[in-house]
Amino acid sequence: MTAYLAYAEGLAAYMRHPAVDILVITFFLGAGFLWGMMGGKAKLLAFLLSTYLALFISPLIFELLDSHKLGVHLYRNLLVYGVVLALLFVFTERIFLRGIGKSSYRWLPALFISFLSTGLFVAGTLNIISFRGIIKLSPITKTLFAGPDAYVIWAIVPIIGLALLSRRS
């Protein structure tokens, strides 16, 4: 009986915010698939590396802005994260990964890494948004992307995926 009540509560919580959750899941699947099929090896690696760096650098900028009481707008952190990610992506792709091209491009490993890097991006973005209380997510989306455990898992899994794929090559 308590399992049924817990399930019903979870379903009711999901039904309160379905648009955000459907958007998150659709973005994850769509971006992962399209990026994997069209991105290329250099862009996938640049996106993965820039996402890691942006998730490290952005909280430092948030603290700096908070300490100087600059920018109290609701979406400030999301904007800062997006700008840092975009700048790092451009610099990483052009400077560090210049020699990597589409030679020996295999679509299945690229699709796998694409989903892992998109998952890291979604988890990082949702954690930046949800920690500031801008949106509330359903328990399903929190479990998959926005909880602290999911954030740690999404931060570790792309590294493991790259290690496994590099051993196969």
C-alpha atoms as a PDB file:
ATOM      1  CA  MET A   1       0.000   0.000   0.000  1.00  0.00           C
ATOM      2  CA  THR A   2       2.808   2.461   0.839  1.00  0.00           C
ATOM      3  CA  ALA A   3       4.567   1.632  -2.438  1.00  0.00           C
ATOM      4  CA  TYR A   4       1.372   2.523  -4.287  1.00  0.00           C
ATOM      5  CA  LEU A   5       1.099   5.820  -2.398  1.00  0.00           C
ATOM      6  CA  ALA A   6       4.725   6.664  -3.135  1.00  0.00           C
ATOM      7  CA  TYR A   7       4.158   5.895  -6.817  1.00  0.00           C
ATOM      8  CA  ALA A   8       0.992   7.998  -6.868  1.00  0.00           C
ATOM      9  CA  GLU A   9       2.791  10.915  -5.210  1.00  0.00           C
ATOM     10  CA  GLY A  10       5.627  10.665  -7.724  1.00  0.00           C
ATOM     11  CA  LEU A  11       3.168  10.572 -10.618  1.00  0.00           C
ATOM     12  CA  ALA A  12       1.265  13.552  -9.213  1.00  0.00           C
ATOM     13  CA  ALA A  13       4.523  15.499  -8.821  1.00  0.00           C
ATOM     14  CA  TYR A  14       5.420  14.664 -12.415  1.00  0.00           C
ATOM     15  CA  MET A  15       2.066  15.843 -13.680  1.00  0.00           C
ATOM     16  CA  ARG A  16       2.521  19.238 -11.990  1.00  0.00           C
ATOM     17  CA  HIS A  17       5.525  20.151 -14.181  1.00  0.00           C
ATOM     18  CA  PRO A  18       5.290  18.027 -17.341  1.00  0.00           C
ATOM     19  CA  ALA A  19       6.342  20.700 -19.833  1.00  0.00           C
ATOM     20  CA  VAL A  20       9.784  21.263 -18.310  1.00  0.00           C
ATOM     21  CA  ASP A  21      10.420  17.551 -17.905  1.00  0.00           C
ATOM     22  CA  ILE A  22       9.332  16.703 -21.436  1.00  0.00           C
ATOM     23  CA  LEU A  23      11.515  19.526 -22.736  1.00  0.00           C
ATOM     24  CA  VAL A  24      14.530  18.207 -20.802  1.00  0.00           C
ATOM     25  CA  ILE A  25      14.105  14.620 -21.976  1.00  0.00           C
ATOM     26  CA  THR A  26      13.416  15.679 -25.573  1.00  0.00           C
ATOM     27  CA  PHE A  27      16.464  17.946 -25.590  1.00  0.00           C
ATOM     28  CA  PHE A  28      18.637  15.160 -24.184  1.00  0.00           C
ATOM     29  CA  LEU A  29      17.531  12.637 -26.807  1.00  0.00           C
ATOM     30  CA  GLY A  30      17.423  15.053 -29.739  1.00  0.00           C
ATOM     31  CA  ALA A  31      20.688  16.841 -29.026  1.00  0.00           C
ATOM     32  CA  GLY A  32      22.473  13.599 -28.235  1.00  0.00           C
ATOM     33  CA  PHE A  33      21.371  11.989 -31.478  1.00  0.00           C
ATOM     34  CA  LEU A  34      21.894  14.987 -33.775  1.00  0.00           C
ATOM     35  CA  TRP A  35      25.218  16.004 -32.237  1.00  0.00           C
ATOM     36  CA  GLY A  36      26.483  12.446 -32.513  1.00  0.00           C
ATOM     37  CA  MET A  37      25.486  12.107 -36.137  1.00  0.00           C
ATOM     38  CA  MET A  38      26.610  15.531 -37.351  1.00  0.00           C
ATOM     39  CA  GLY A  39      29.157  16.833 -34.850  1.00  0.00           C
ATOM     40  CA  GLY A  40      32.402  15.180 -35.764  1.00  0.00           C
ATOM     41  CA  LYS A  41      35.124  13.980 -33.443  1.00  0.00           C
ATOM     42  CA  ALA A  42      36.717  17.382 -32.813  1.00  0.00           C
ATOM     43  CA  LYS A  43      33.421  19.068 -31.963  1.00  0.00           C
ATOM     44  CA  LEU A  44      32.365  16.247 -29.637  1.00  0.00           C
ATOM     45  CA  LEU A  45      35.625  16.376 -27.715  1.00  0.00           C
ATOM     46  CA  ALA A  46      35.615  20.173 -27.653  1.00  0.00           C
ATOM     47  CA  PHE A  47      32.055  20.210 -26.291  1.00  0.00           C
ATOM     48  CA  LEU A  48      32.855  17.628 -23.636  1.00  0.00           C
ATOM     49  CA  LEU A  49      36.014  19.425 -22.519  1.00  0.00           C
ATOM     50  CA  SER A  50      34.382  22.862 -22.532  1.00  0.00           C
ATOM     51  CA  THR A  51      31.410  21.542 -20.522  1.00  0.00           C
ATOM     52  CA  TYR A  52      33.734  20.207 -17.824  1.00  0.00           C
ATOM     53  CA  LEU A  53      35.653  23.487 -17.723  1.00  0.00           C
ATOM     54  CA  ALA A  54      32.490  25.623 -17.704  1.00  0.00           C
ATOM     55  CA  LEU A  55      31.040  23.618 -14.822  1.00  0.00           C
ATOM     56  CA  PHE A  56      34.260  24.250 -12.918  1.00  0.00           C
ATOM     57  CA  ILE A  57      34.730  27.943 -13.782  1.00  0.00           C
ATOM     58  CA  SER A  58      31.106  29.150 -13.614  1.00  0.00           C
ATOM     59  CA  PRO A  59      30.594  28.670  -9.845  1.00  0.00           C
ATOM     60  CA  LEU A  60      33.771  30.682  -9.248  1.00  0.00           C
ATOM     61  CA  ILE A  61      32.324  33.534 -11.306  1.00  0.00           C
ATOM     62  CA  PHE A  62      28.992  33.206  -9.441  1.00  0.00           C
ATOM     63  CA  GLU A  63      30.793  33.629  -6.117  1.00  0.00           C
ATOM     64  CA  LEU A  64      32.737  36.610  -7.445  1.00  0.00           C
ATOM     65  CA  LEU A  65      29.548  38.295  -8.642  1.00  0.00           C
ATOM     66  CA  ASP A  66      27.795  37.494  -5.357  1.00  0.00           C
ATOM     67  CA  SER A  67      30.652  38.909  -3.285  1.00  0.00           C
ATOM     68  CA  HIS A  68      30.483  42.220  -5.190  1.00  0.00           C
ATOM     69  CA  LYS A  69      26.659  42.166  -5.214  1.00  0.00           C
ATOM     70  CA  LEU A  70      26.558  42.430  -8.994  1.00  0.00           C
ATOM     71  CA  GLY A  71      23.696  41.140 -11.054  1.00  0.00           C
ATOM     72  CA  VAL A  72      20.879  39.874  -8.900  1.00  0.00           C
ATOM     73  CA  HIS A  73      18.751  38.965 -11.905  1.00  0.00           C
ATOM     74  CA  LEU A  74      17.049  35.592 -11.730  1.00  0.00           C
ATOM     75  CA  TYR A  75      18.756  34.126 -14.820  1.00  0.00           C
ATOM     76  CA  ARG A  76      22.221  35.590 -14.212  1.00  0.00           C
ATOM     77  CA  ASN A  77      23.876  32.262 -13.428  1.00  0.00           C
ATOM     78  CA  LEU A  78      22.404  30.564 -16.485  1.00  0.00           C
ATOM     79  CA  LEU A  79      23.584  33.413 -18.707  1.00  0.00           C
ATOM     80  CA  VAL A  80      27.094  33.352 -17.214  1.00  0.00           C
ATOM     81  CA  TYR A  81      27.264  29.569 -17.637  1.00  0.00           C
ATOM     82  CA  GLY A  82      26.117  29.815 -21.268  1.00  0.00           C
ATOM     83  CA  VAL A  83      28.644  32.521 -22.129  1.00  0.00           C
ATOM     84  CA  VAL A  84      31.511  30.662 -20.439  1.00  0.00           C
ATOM     85  CA  LEU A  85      30.525  27.417 -22.201  1.00  0.00           C
ATOM     86  CA  ALA A  86      30.292  29.095 -25.612  1.00  0.00           C
ATOM     87  CA  LEU A  87      33.654  30.852 -25.249  1.00  0.00           C
ATOM     88  CA  LEU A  88      35.373  27.711 -24.029  1.00  0.00           C
ATOM     89  CA  PHE A  89      33.851  25.679 -26.860  1.00  0.00           C
ATOM     90  CA  VAL A  90      35.123  28.080 -29.519  1.00  0.00           C
ATOM     91  CA  PHE A  91      38.606  28.288 -27.998  1.00  0.00           C
ATOM     92  CA  THR A  92      38.874  24.554 -27.342  1.00  0.00           C
ATOM     93  CA  GLU A  93      37.814  23.579 -30.826  1.00  0.00           C
ATOM     94  CA  ARG A  94      40.074  26.051 -32.592  1.00  0.00           C
ATOM     95  CA  ILE A  95      43.197  25.893 -30.460  1.00  0.00           C
ATOM     96  CA  PHE A  96      43.558  22.529 -28.745  1.00  0.00           C
ATOM     97  CA  LEU A  97      41.781  20.168 -31.123  1.00  0.00           C
ATOM     98  CA  ARG A  98      42.908  21.599 -34.446  1.00  0.00           C
ATOM     99  CA  GLY A  99      44.561  18.394 -35.670  1.00  0.00           C
ATOM    100  CA  ILE A 100      41.645  16.062 -34.995  1.00  0.00           C
ATOM    101  CA  GLY A 101      39.415  15.649 -37.998  1.00  0.00           C
ATOM    102  CA  LYS A 102      36.879  13.255 -39.428  1.00  0.00           C
ATOM    103  CA  SER A 103      39.420  10.663 -40.454  1.00  0.00           C
ATOM    104  CA  SER A 104      38.419   7.258 -39.134  1.00  0.00           C
ATOM    105  CA  TYR A 105      35.105   8.682 -37.946  1.00  0.00           C
ATOM    106  CA  ARG A 106      32.873   5.951 -36.563  1.00  0.00           C
ATOM    107  CA  TRP A 107      29.296   6.966 -35.901  1.00  0.00           C
ATOM    108  CA  LEU A 108      28.432   4.529 -33.085  1.00  0.00           C
ATOM    109  CA  PRO A 109      31.200   5.629 -30.665  1.00  0.00           C
ATOM    110  CA  ALA A 110      30.485   9.256 -31.625  1.00  0.00           C
ATOM    111  CA  LEU A 111      26.799   8.758 -30.829  1.00  0.00           C
ATOM    112  CA  PHE A 112      27.724   7.181 -27.483  1.00  0.00           C
ATOM    113  CA  ILE A 113      30.036  10.054 -26.513  1.00  0.00           C
ATOM    114  CA  SER A 114      27.457  12.529 -27.771  1.00  0.00           C
ATOM    115  CA  PHE A 115      24.815  11.195 -25.381  1.00  0.00           C
ATOM    116  CA  LEU A 116      27.299  11.210 -22.516  1.00  0.00           C
ATOM    117  CA  SER A 117      28.401  14.794 -23.155  1.00  0.00           C
ATOM    118  CA  THR A 118      24.798  15.939 -23.654  1.00  0.00           C
ATOM    119  CA  GLY A 119      23.870  14.257 -20.373  1.00  0.00           C
ATOM    120  CA  LEU A 120      26.682  16.110 -18.625  1.00  0.00           C
ATOM    121  CA  PHE A 121      25.519  19.385 -20.190  1.00  0.00           C
ATOM    122  CA  VAL A 122      21.880  18.802 -19.162  1.00  0.00           C
ATOM    123  CA  ALA A 123      22.845  17.752 -15.621  1.00  0.00           C
ATOM    124  CA  GLY A 124      25.113  20.753 -15.198  1.00  0.00           C
ATOM    125  CA  THR A 125      22.560  23.193 -16.564  1.00  0.00           C
ATOM    126  CA  LEU A 126      19.717  21.787 -14.458  1.00  0.00           C
ATOM    127  CA  ASN A 127      21.843  21.873 -11.337  1.00  0.00           C
ATOM    128  CA  ILE A 128      22.734  25.512 -11.949  1.00  0.00           C
ATOM    129  CA  ILE A 129      19.064  26.342 -12.501  1.00  0.00           C
ATOM    130  CA  SER A 130      17.515  24.203  -9.780  1.00  0.00           C
ATOM    131  CA  PHE A 131      20.025  25.165  -7.079  1.00  0.00           C
ATOM    132  CA  ARG A 132      18.904  28.756  -7.459  1.00  0.00           C
ATOM    133  CA  GLY A 133      15.216  27.813  -7.199  1.00  0.00           C
ATOM    134  CA  ILE A 134      14.244  29.072 -10.636  1.00  0.00           C
ATOM    135  CA  ILE A 135      12.347  25.930 -11.629  1.00  0.00           C
ATOM    136  CA  LYS A 136      11.046  22.871  -9.857  1.00  0.00           C
ATOM    137  CA  LEU A 137      11.455  19.493 -11.517  1.00  0.00           C
ATOM    138  CA  SER A 138       9.606  16.248 -11.125  1.00  0.00           C
ATOM    139  CA  PRO A 139      11.223  13.426  -9.131  1.00  0.00           C
ATOM    140  CA  ILE A 140      11.914  11.479 -12.334  1.00  0.00           C
ATOM    141  CA  THR A 141      13.917  14.299 -13.907  1.00  0.00           C
ATOM    142  CA  LYS A 142      15.643  15.028 -10.600  1.00  0.00           C
ATOM    143  CA  THR A 143      16.687  11.386 -10.360  1.00  0.00           C
ATOM    144  CA  LEU A 144      17.985  11.256 -13.939  1.00  0.00           C
ATOM    145  CA  PHE A 145      19.650  14.664 -14.229  1.00  0.00           C
ATOM    146  CA  ALA A 146      19.235  17.178 -11.412  1.00  0.00           C
ATOM    147  CA  GLY A 147      19.964  15.500  -8.112  1.00  0.00           C
ATOM    148  CA  PRO A 148      23.391  15.578  -6.502  1.00  0.00           C
ATOM    149  CA  ASP A 149      23.905  11.857  -7.172  1.00  0.00           C
ATOM    150  CA  ALA A 150      22.919  12.247 -10.825  1.00  0.00           C
ATOM    151  CA  TYR A 151      25.283  15.197 -11.192  1.00  0.00           C
ATOM    152  CA  VAL A 152      28.216  13.159  -9.882  1.00  0.00           C
ATOM    153  CA  ILE A 153      27.300  10.203 -12.095  1.00  0.00           C
ATOM    154  CA  TRP A 154      27.031  12.390 -15.212  1.00  0.00           C
ATOM    155  CA  ALA A 155      30.376  13.981 -14.347  1.00  0.00           C
ATOM    156  CA  ILE A 156      32.128  10.596 -14.101  1.00  0.00           C
ATOM    157  CA  VAL A 157      30.435   8.551 -16.844  1.00  0.00           C
ATOM    158  CA  PRO A 158      31.840  10.512 -19.861  1.00  0.00           C
ATOM    159  CA  ILE A 159      35.386   9.983 -18.588  1.00  0.00           C
ATOM    160  CA  ILE A 160      34.740   6.254 -18.204  1.00  0.00           C
ATOM    161  CA  GLY A 161      33.149   6.185 -21.649  1.00  0.00           C
ATOM    162  CA  LEU A 162      36.166   7.864 -23.234  1.00  0.00           C
ATOM    163  CA  ALA A 163      38.493   5.462 -21.443  1.00  0.00           C
ATOM    164  CA  LEU A 164      36.526   2.425 -22.651  1.00  0.00           C
ATOM    165  CA  LEU A 165      36.346   3.688 -26.215  1.00  0.00           C
ATOM    166  CA  SER A 166      40.049   4.509 -26.305  1.00  0.00           C
ATOM    167  CA  ARG A 167      40.888   0.956 -25.232  1.00  0.00           C
ATOM    168  CA  ARG A 168      38.861  -0.457 -28.138  1.00  0.00           C
ATOM    169  CA  SER A 169      40.711   1.620 -30.747  1.00  0.00           C
END
